[in-house]
Coordinates of N, CA, C and O in Angstrom, one line a residue:
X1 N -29.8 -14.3 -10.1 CA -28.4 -14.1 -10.0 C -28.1 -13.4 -8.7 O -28.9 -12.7 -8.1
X2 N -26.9 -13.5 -8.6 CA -26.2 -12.8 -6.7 C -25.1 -12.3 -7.2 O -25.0 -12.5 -8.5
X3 N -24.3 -11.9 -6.7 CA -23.1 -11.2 -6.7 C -22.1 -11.5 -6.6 O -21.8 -11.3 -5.4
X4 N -20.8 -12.1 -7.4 CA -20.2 -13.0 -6.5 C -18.9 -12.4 -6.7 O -18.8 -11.5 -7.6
X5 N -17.7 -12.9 -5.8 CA -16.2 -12.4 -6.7 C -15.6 -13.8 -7.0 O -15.1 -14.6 -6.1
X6 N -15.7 -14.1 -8.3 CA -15.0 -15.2 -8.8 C -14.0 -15.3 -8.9 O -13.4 -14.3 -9.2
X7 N -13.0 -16.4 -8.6 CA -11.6 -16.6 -8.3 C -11.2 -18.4 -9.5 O -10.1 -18.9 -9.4
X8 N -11.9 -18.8 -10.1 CA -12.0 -19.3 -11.0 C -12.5 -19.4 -12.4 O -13.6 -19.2 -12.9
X9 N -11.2 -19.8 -13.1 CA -11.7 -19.3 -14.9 C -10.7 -18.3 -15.6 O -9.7 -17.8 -15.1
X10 N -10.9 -18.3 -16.3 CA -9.9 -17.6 -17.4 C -9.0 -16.1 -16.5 O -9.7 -15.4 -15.8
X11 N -8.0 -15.9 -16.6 CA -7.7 -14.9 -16.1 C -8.0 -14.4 -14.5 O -8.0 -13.2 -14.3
X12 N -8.1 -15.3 -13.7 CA -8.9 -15.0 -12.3 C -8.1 -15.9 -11.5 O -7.6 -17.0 -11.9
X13 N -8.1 -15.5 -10.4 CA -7.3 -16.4 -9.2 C -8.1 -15.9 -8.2 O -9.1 -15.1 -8.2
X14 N -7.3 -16.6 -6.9 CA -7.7 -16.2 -5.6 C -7.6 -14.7 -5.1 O -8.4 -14.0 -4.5
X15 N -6.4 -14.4 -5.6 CA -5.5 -13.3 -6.0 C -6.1 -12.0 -6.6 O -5.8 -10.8 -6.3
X16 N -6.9 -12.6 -7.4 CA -7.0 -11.9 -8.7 C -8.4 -12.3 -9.1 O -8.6 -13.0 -10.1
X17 N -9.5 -11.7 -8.3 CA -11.0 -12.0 -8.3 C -11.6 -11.1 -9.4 O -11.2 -9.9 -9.5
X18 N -12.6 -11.7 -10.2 CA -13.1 -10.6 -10.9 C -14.7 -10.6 -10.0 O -15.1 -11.4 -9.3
X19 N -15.3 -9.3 -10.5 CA -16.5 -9.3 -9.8 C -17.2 -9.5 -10.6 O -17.1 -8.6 -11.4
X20 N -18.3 -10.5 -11.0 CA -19.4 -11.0 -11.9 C -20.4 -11.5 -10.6 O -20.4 -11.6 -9.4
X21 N -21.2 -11.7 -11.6 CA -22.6 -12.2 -11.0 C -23.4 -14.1 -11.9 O -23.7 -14.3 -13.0
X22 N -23.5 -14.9 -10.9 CA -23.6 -16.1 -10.3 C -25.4 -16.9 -10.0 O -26.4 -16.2 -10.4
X23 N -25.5 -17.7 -9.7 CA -26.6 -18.1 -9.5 C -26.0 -19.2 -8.4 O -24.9 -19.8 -8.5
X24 N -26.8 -19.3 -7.3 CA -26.1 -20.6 -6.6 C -26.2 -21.9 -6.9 O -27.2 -22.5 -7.3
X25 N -25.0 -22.3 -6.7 CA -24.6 -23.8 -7.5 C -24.1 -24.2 -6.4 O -23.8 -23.6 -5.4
X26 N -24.0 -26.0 -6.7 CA -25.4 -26.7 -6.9 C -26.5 -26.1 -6.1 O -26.4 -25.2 -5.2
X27 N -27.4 -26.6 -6.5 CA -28.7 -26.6 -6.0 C -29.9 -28.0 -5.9 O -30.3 -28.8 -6.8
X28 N -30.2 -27.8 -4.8 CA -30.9 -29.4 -4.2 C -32.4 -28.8 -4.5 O -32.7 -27.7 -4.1
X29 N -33.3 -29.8 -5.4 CA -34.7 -29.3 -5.6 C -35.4 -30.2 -4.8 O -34.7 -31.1 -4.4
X30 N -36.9 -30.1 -4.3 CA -37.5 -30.8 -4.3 C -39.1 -30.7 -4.2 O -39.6 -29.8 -3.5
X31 N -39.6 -31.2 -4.7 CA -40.8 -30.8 -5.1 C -41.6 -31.0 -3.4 O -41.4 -31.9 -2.6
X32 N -42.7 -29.5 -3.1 CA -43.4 -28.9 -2.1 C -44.0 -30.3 -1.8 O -44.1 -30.4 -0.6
X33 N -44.3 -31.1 -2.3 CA -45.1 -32.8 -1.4 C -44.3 -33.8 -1.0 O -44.7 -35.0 -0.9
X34 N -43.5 -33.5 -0.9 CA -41.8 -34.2 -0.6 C -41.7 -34.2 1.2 O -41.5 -33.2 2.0
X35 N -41.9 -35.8 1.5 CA -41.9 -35.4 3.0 C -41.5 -34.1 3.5 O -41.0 -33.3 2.7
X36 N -41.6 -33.9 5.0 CA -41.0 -32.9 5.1 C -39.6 -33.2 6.1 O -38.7 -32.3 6.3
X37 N -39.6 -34.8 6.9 CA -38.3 -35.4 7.5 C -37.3 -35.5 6.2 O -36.4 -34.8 5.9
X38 N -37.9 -36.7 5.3 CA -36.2 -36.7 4.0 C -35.8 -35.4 3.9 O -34.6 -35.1 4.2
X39 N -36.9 -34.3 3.3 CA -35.9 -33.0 3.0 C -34.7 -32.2 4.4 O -33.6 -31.6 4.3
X40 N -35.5 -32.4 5.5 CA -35.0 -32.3 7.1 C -33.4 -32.7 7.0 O -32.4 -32.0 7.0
X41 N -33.5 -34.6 6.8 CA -32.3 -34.8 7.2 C -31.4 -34.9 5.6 O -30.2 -35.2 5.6
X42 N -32.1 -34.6 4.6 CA -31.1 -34.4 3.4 C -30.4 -32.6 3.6 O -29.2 -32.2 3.3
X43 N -31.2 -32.0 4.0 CA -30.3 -30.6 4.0 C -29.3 -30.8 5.6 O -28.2 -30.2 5.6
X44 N -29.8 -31.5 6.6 CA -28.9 -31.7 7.9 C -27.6 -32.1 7.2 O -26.5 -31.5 7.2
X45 N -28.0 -33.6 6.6 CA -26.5 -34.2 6.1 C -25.6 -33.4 5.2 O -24.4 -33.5 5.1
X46 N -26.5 -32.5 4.5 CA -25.3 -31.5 3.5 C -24.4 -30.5 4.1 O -23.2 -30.3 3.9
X47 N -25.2 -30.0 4.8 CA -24.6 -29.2 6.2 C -23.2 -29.8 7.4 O -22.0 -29.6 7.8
X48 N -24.4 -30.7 7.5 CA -22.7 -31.7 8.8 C -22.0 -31.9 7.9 O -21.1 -31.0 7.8
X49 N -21.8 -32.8 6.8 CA -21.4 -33.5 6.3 C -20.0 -32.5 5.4 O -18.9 -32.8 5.1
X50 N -20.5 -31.5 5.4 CA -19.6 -30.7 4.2 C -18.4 -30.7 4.1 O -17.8 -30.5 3.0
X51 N -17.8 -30.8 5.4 CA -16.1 -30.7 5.4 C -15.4 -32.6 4.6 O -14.3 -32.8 4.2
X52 N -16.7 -33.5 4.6 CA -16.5 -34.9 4.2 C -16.3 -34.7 2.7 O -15.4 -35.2 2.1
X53 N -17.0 -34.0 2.3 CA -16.8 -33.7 0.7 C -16.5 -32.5 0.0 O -16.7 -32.3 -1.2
X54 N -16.0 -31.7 0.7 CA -16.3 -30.3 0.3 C -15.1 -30.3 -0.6 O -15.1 -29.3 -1.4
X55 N -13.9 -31.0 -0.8 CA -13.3 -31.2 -2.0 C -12.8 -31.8 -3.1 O -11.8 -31.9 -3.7
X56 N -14.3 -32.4 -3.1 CA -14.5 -33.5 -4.0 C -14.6 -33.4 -5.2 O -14.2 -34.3 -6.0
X57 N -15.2 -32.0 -5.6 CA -15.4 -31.4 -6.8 C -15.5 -30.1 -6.9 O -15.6 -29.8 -5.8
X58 N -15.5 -28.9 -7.7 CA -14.8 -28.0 -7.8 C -16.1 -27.0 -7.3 O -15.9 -26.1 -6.6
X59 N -17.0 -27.2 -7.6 CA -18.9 -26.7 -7.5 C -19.0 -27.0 -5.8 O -19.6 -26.2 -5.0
X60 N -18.3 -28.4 -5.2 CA -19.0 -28.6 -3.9 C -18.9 -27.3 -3.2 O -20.0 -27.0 -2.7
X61 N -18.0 -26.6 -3.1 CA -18.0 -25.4 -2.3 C -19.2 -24.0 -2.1 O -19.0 -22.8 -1.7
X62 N -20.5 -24.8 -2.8 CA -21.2 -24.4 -3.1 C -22.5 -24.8 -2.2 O -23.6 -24.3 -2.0
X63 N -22.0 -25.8 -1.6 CA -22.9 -26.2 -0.5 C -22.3 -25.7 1.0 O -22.7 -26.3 2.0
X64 N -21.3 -24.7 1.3 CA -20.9 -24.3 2.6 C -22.2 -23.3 3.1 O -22.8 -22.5 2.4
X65 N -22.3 -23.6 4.2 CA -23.3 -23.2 5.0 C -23.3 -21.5 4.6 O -24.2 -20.9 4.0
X66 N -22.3 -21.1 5.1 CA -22.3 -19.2 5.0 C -22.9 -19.0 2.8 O -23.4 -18.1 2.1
X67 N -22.5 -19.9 2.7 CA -22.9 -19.8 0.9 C -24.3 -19.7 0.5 O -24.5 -19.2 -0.6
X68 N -25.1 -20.0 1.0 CA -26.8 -19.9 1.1 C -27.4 -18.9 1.2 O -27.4 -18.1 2.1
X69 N -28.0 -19.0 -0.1 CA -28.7 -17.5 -0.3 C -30.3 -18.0 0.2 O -30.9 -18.9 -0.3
X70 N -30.8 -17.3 1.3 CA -31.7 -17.4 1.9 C -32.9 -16.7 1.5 O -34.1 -17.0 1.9
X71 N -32.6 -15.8 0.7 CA -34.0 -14.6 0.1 C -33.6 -14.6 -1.5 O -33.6 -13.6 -2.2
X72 N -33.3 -16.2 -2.1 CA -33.2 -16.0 -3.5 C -34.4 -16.1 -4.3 O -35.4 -15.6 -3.8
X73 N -34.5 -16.6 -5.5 CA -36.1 -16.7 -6.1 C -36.8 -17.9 -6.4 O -37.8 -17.9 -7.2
X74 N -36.2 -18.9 -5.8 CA -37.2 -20.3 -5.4 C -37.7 -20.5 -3.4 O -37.0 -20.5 -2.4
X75 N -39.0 -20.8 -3.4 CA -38.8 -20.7 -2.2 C -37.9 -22.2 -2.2 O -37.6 -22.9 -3.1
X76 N -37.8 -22.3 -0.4 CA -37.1 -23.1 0.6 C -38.8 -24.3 1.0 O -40.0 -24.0 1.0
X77 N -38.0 -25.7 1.2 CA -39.0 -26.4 1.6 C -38.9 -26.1 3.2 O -38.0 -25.6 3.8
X78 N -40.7 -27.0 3.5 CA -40.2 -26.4 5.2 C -39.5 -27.8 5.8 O -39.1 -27.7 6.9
X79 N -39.3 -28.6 5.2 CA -38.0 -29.5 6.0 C -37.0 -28.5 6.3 O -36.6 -28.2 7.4
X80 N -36.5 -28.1 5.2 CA -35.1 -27.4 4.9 C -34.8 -26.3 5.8 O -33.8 -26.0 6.4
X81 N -36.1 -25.7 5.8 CA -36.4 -24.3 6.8 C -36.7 -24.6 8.0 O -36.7 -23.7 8.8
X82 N -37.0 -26.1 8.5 CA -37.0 -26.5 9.9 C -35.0 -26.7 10.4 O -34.4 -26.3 11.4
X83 N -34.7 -27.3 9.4 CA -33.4 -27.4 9.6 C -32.4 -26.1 10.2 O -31.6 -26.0 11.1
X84 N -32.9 -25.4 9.4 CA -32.2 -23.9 9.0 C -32.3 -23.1 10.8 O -31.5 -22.3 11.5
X85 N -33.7 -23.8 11.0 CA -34.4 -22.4 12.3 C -33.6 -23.6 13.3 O -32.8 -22.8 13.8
X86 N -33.3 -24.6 13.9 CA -32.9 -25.4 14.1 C -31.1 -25.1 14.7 O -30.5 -25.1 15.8
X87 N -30.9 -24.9 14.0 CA -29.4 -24.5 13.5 C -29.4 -22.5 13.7 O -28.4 -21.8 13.9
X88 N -30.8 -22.2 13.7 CA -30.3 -20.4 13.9 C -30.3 -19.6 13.3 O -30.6 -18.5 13.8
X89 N -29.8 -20.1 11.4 CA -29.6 -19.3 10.5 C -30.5 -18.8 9.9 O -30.3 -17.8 9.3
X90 N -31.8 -19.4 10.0 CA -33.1 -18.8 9.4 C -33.6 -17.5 10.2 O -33.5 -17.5 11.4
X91 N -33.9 -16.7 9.6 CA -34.1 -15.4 10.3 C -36.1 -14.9 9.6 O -36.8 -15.1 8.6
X92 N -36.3 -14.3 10.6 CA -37.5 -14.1 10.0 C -37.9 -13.5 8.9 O -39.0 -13.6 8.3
X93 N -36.8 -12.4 8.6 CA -37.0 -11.6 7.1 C -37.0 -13.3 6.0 O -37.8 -13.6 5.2
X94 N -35.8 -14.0 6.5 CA -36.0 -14.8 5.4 C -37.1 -15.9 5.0 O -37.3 -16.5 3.9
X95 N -38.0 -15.8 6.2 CA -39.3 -16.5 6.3 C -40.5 -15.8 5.7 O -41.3 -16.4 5.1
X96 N -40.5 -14.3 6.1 CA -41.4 -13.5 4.8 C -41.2 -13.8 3.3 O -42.0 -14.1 2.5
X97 N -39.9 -13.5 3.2 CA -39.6 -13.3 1.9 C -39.8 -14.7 1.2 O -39.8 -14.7 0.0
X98 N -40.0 -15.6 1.8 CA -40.1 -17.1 1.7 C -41.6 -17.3 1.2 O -42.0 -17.7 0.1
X99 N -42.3 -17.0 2.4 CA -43.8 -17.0 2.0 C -43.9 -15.6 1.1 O -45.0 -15.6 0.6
X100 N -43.4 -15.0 0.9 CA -43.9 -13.7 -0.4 C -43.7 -14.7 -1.5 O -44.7 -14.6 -2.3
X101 N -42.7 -15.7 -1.8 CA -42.5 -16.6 -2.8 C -43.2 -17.7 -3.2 O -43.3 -18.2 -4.3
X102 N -44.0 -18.0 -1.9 CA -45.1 -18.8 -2.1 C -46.3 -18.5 -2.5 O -47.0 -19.3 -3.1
X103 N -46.7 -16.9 -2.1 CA -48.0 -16.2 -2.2 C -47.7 -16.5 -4.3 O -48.3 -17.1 -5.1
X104 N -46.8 -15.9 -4.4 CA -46.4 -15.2 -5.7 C -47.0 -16.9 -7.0 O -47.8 -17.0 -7.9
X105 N -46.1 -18.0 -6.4 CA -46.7 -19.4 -6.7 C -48.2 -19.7 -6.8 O -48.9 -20.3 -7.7
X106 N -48.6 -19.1 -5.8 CA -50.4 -19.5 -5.8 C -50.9 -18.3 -6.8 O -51.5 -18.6 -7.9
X107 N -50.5 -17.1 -6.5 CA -50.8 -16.5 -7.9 C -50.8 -16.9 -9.3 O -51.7 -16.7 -10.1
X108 N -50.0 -17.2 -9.3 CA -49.4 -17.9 -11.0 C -50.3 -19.1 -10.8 O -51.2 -19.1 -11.6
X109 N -50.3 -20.3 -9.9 CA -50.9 -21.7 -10.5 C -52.4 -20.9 -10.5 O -53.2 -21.8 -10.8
X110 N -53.0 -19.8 -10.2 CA -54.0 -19.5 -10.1 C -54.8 -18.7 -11.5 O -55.9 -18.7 -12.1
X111 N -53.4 -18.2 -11.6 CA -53.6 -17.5 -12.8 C -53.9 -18.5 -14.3 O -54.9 -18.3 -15.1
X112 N -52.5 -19.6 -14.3 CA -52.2 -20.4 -15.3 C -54.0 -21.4 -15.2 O -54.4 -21.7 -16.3
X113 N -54.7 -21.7 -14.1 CA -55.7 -22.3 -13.9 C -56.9 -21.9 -14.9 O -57.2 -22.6 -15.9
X114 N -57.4 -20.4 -14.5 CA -58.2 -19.6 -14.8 C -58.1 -19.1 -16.6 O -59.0 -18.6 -17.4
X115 N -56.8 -19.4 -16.9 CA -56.6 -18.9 -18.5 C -56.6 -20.2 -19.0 O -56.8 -20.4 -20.2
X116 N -56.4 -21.4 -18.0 CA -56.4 -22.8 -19.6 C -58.5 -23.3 -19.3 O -59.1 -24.4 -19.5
X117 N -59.0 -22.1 -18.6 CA -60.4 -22.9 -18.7 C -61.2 -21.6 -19.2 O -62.3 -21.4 -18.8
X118 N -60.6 -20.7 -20.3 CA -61.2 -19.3 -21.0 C -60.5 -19.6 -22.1 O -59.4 -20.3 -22.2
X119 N -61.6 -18.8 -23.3 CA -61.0 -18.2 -24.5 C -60.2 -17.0 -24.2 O -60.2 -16.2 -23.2
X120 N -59.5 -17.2 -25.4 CA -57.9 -16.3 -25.5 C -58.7 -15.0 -26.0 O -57.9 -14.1 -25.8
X121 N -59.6 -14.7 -26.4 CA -60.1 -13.4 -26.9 C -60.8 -13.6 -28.6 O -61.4 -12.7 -29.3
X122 N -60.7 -14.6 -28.9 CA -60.6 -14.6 -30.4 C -61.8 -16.5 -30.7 O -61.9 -17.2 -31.7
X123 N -62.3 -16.7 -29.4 CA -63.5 -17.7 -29.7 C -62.8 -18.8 -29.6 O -63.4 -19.9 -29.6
X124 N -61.2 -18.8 -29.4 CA -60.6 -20.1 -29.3 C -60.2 -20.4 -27.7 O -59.8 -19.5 -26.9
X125 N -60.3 -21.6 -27.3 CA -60.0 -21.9 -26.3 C -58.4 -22.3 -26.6 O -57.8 -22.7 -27.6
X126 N -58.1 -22.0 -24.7 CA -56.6 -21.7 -24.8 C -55.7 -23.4 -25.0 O -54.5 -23.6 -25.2
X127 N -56.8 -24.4 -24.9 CA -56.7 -25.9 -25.3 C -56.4 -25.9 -27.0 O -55.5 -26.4 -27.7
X128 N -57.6 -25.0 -27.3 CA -57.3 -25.7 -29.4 C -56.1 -25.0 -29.5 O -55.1 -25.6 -30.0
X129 N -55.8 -23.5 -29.2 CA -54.4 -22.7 -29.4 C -53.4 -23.5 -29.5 O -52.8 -23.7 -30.6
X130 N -52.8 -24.1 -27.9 CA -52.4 -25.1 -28.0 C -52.2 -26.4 -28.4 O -51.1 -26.9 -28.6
X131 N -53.4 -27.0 -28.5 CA -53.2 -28.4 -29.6 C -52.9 -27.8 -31.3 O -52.3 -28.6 -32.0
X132 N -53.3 -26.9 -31.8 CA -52.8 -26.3 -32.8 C -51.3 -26.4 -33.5 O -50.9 -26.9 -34.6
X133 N -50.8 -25.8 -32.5 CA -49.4 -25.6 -31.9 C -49.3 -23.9 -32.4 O -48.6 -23.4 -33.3
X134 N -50.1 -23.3 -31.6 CA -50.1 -21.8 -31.7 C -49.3 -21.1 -30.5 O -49.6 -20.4 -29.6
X135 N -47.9 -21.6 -31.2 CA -47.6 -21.2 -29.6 C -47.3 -19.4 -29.7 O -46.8 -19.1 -28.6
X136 N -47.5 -18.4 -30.5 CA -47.5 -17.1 -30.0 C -48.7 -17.1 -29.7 O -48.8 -16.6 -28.6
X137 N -49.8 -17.4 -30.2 CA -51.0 -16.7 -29.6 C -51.0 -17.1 -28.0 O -51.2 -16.1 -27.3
X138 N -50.9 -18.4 -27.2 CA -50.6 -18.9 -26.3 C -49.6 -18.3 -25.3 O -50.0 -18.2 -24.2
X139 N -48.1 -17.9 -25.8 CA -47.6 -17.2 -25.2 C -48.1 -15.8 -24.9 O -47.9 -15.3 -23.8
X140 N -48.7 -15.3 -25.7 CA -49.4 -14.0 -25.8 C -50.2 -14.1 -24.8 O -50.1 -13.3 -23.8
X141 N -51.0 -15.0 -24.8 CA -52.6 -14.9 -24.0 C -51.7 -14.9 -22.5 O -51.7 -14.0 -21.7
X142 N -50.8 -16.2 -22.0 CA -49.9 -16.3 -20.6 C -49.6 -15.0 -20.1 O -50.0 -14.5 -19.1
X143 N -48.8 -14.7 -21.0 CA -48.1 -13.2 -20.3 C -49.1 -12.2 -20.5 O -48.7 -11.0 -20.5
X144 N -50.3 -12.3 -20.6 CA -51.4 -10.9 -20.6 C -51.9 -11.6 -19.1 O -51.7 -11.2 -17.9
X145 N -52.5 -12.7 -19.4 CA -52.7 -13.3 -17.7 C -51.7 -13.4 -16.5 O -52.3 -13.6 -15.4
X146 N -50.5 -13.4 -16.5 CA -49.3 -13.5 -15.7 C -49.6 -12.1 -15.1 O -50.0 -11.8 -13.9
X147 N -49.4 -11.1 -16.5 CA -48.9 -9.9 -15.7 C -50.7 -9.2 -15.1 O -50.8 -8.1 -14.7
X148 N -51.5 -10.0 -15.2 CA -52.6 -8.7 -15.0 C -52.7 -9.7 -13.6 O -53.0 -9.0 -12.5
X149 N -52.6 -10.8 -13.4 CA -52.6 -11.1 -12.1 C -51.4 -10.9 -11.0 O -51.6 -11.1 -9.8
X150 N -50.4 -10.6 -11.5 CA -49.8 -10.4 -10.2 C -49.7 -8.7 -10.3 O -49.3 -8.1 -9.3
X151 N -50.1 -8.0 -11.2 CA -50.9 -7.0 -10.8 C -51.9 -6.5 -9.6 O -51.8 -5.9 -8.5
X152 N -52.5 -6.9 -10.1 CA -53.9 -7.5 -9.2 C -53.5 -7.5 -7.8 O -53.8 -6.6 -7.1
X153 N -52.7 -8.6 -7.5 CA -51.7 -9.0 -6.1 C -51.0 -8.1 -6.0 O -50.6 -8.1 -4.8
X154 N -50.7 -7.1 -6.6 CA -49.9 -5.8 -6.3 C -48.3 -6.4 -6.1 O -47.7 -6.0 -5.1
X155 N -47.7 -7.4 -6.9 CA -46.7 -8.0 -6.7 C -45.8 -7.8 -8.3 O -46.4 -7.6 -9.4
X156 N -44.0 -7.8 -8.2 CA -43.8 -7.0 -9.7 C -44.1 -8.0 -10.2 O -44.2 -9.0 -9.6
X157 N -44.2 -7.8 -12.0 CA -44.1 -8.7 -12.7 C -43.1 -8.7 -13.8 O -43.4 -9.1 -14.9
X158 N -42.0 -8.3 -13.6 CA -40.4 -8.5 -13.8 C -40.1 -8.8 -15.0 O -39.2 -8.0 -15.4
X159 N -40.9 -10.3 -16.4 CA -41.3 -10.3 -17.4 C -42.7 -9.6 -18.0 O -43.9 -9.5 -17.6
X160 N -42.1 -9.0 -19.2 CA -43.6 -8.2 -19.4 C -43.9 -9.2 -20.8 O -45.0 -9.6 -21.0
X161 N -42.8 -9.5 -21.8 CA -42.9 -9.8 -22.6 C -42.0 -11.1 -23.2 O -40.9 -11.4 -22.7
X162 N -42.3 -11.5 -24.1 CA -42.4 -13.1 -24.2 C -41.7 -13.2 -25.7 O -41.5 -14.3 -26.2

């Protein structure tokens, strides 16, 4: 979530902003093996293009350039981030904080790796738990592996508990 002053919705105007907190909307995904030109010229065209649609729907205003949260908590593809440096707006804090996002990813698929090829503590592997349908012991066993590895990484681990 970010910070926002909302000016739509019950009781609220332009006028008359309440201050709540938001998540940015829309949002364009695309999965890290995703060329890296389509994602290039799909974030270019959102960008030029915005004054073409920007009141098309009530959310579009959600794709204005100054509206981009650059250090939020998914990283950025590097199409998008070629685009960005390109254009200027990418700054290098937001390129740390980018790869801190990615370090934090390899942690976790590292983590999640390492715990579905061990027993959970109790002689069961973390396979029969799951084909079981044991899903507390499972969540249990994740969030003991989540948080001791980004531990480890000296990185927070924000969820402690499940």
């Amino acid at each position: 979530f970010v910070p926002v002053m909302a000016t739509e919705g019950a009781d609220m105007s332009k006028d008359k902003p309440v201050e709540t907190a938001a998540y940015p909307y829309p949002i364009l995904i695309a999965y890290a093996d995703q060329k890296d030109d389509m994602v290039y010229n799909m974030t270019k065209a959102m960008v030029e293009a915005f004054d073409a649609y920007k009141d098309g729907a009530p959310g579009a205003s959600g794709w204005a350039l100054d509206r981009q949260v650059f250090d939020w908590v998914v990283p950025w593809h590097d199409g998008a981030i070629r685009y960005f440096k390109e254009i200027g707006v990418w700054t290098p804090a937001h390129q740390a904080h980018n790869d801190a996002l990615l370090k934090r990813q390899q942690v976790l698929a590292e983590a999640w790796e390492s715990l579905t090829k061990r027993n959970i503590g109790d002689d069961r592997k973390i396979d029969d738990v799951r084909d079981l349908g044991d899903d507390q012991a499972f969540a249990k066993a994740w969030m003991k592996a989540r948080a001791d590895a980004l531990g480890k990484a000296g990185m927070e681990v924000v969820v402690t508990d499940w």
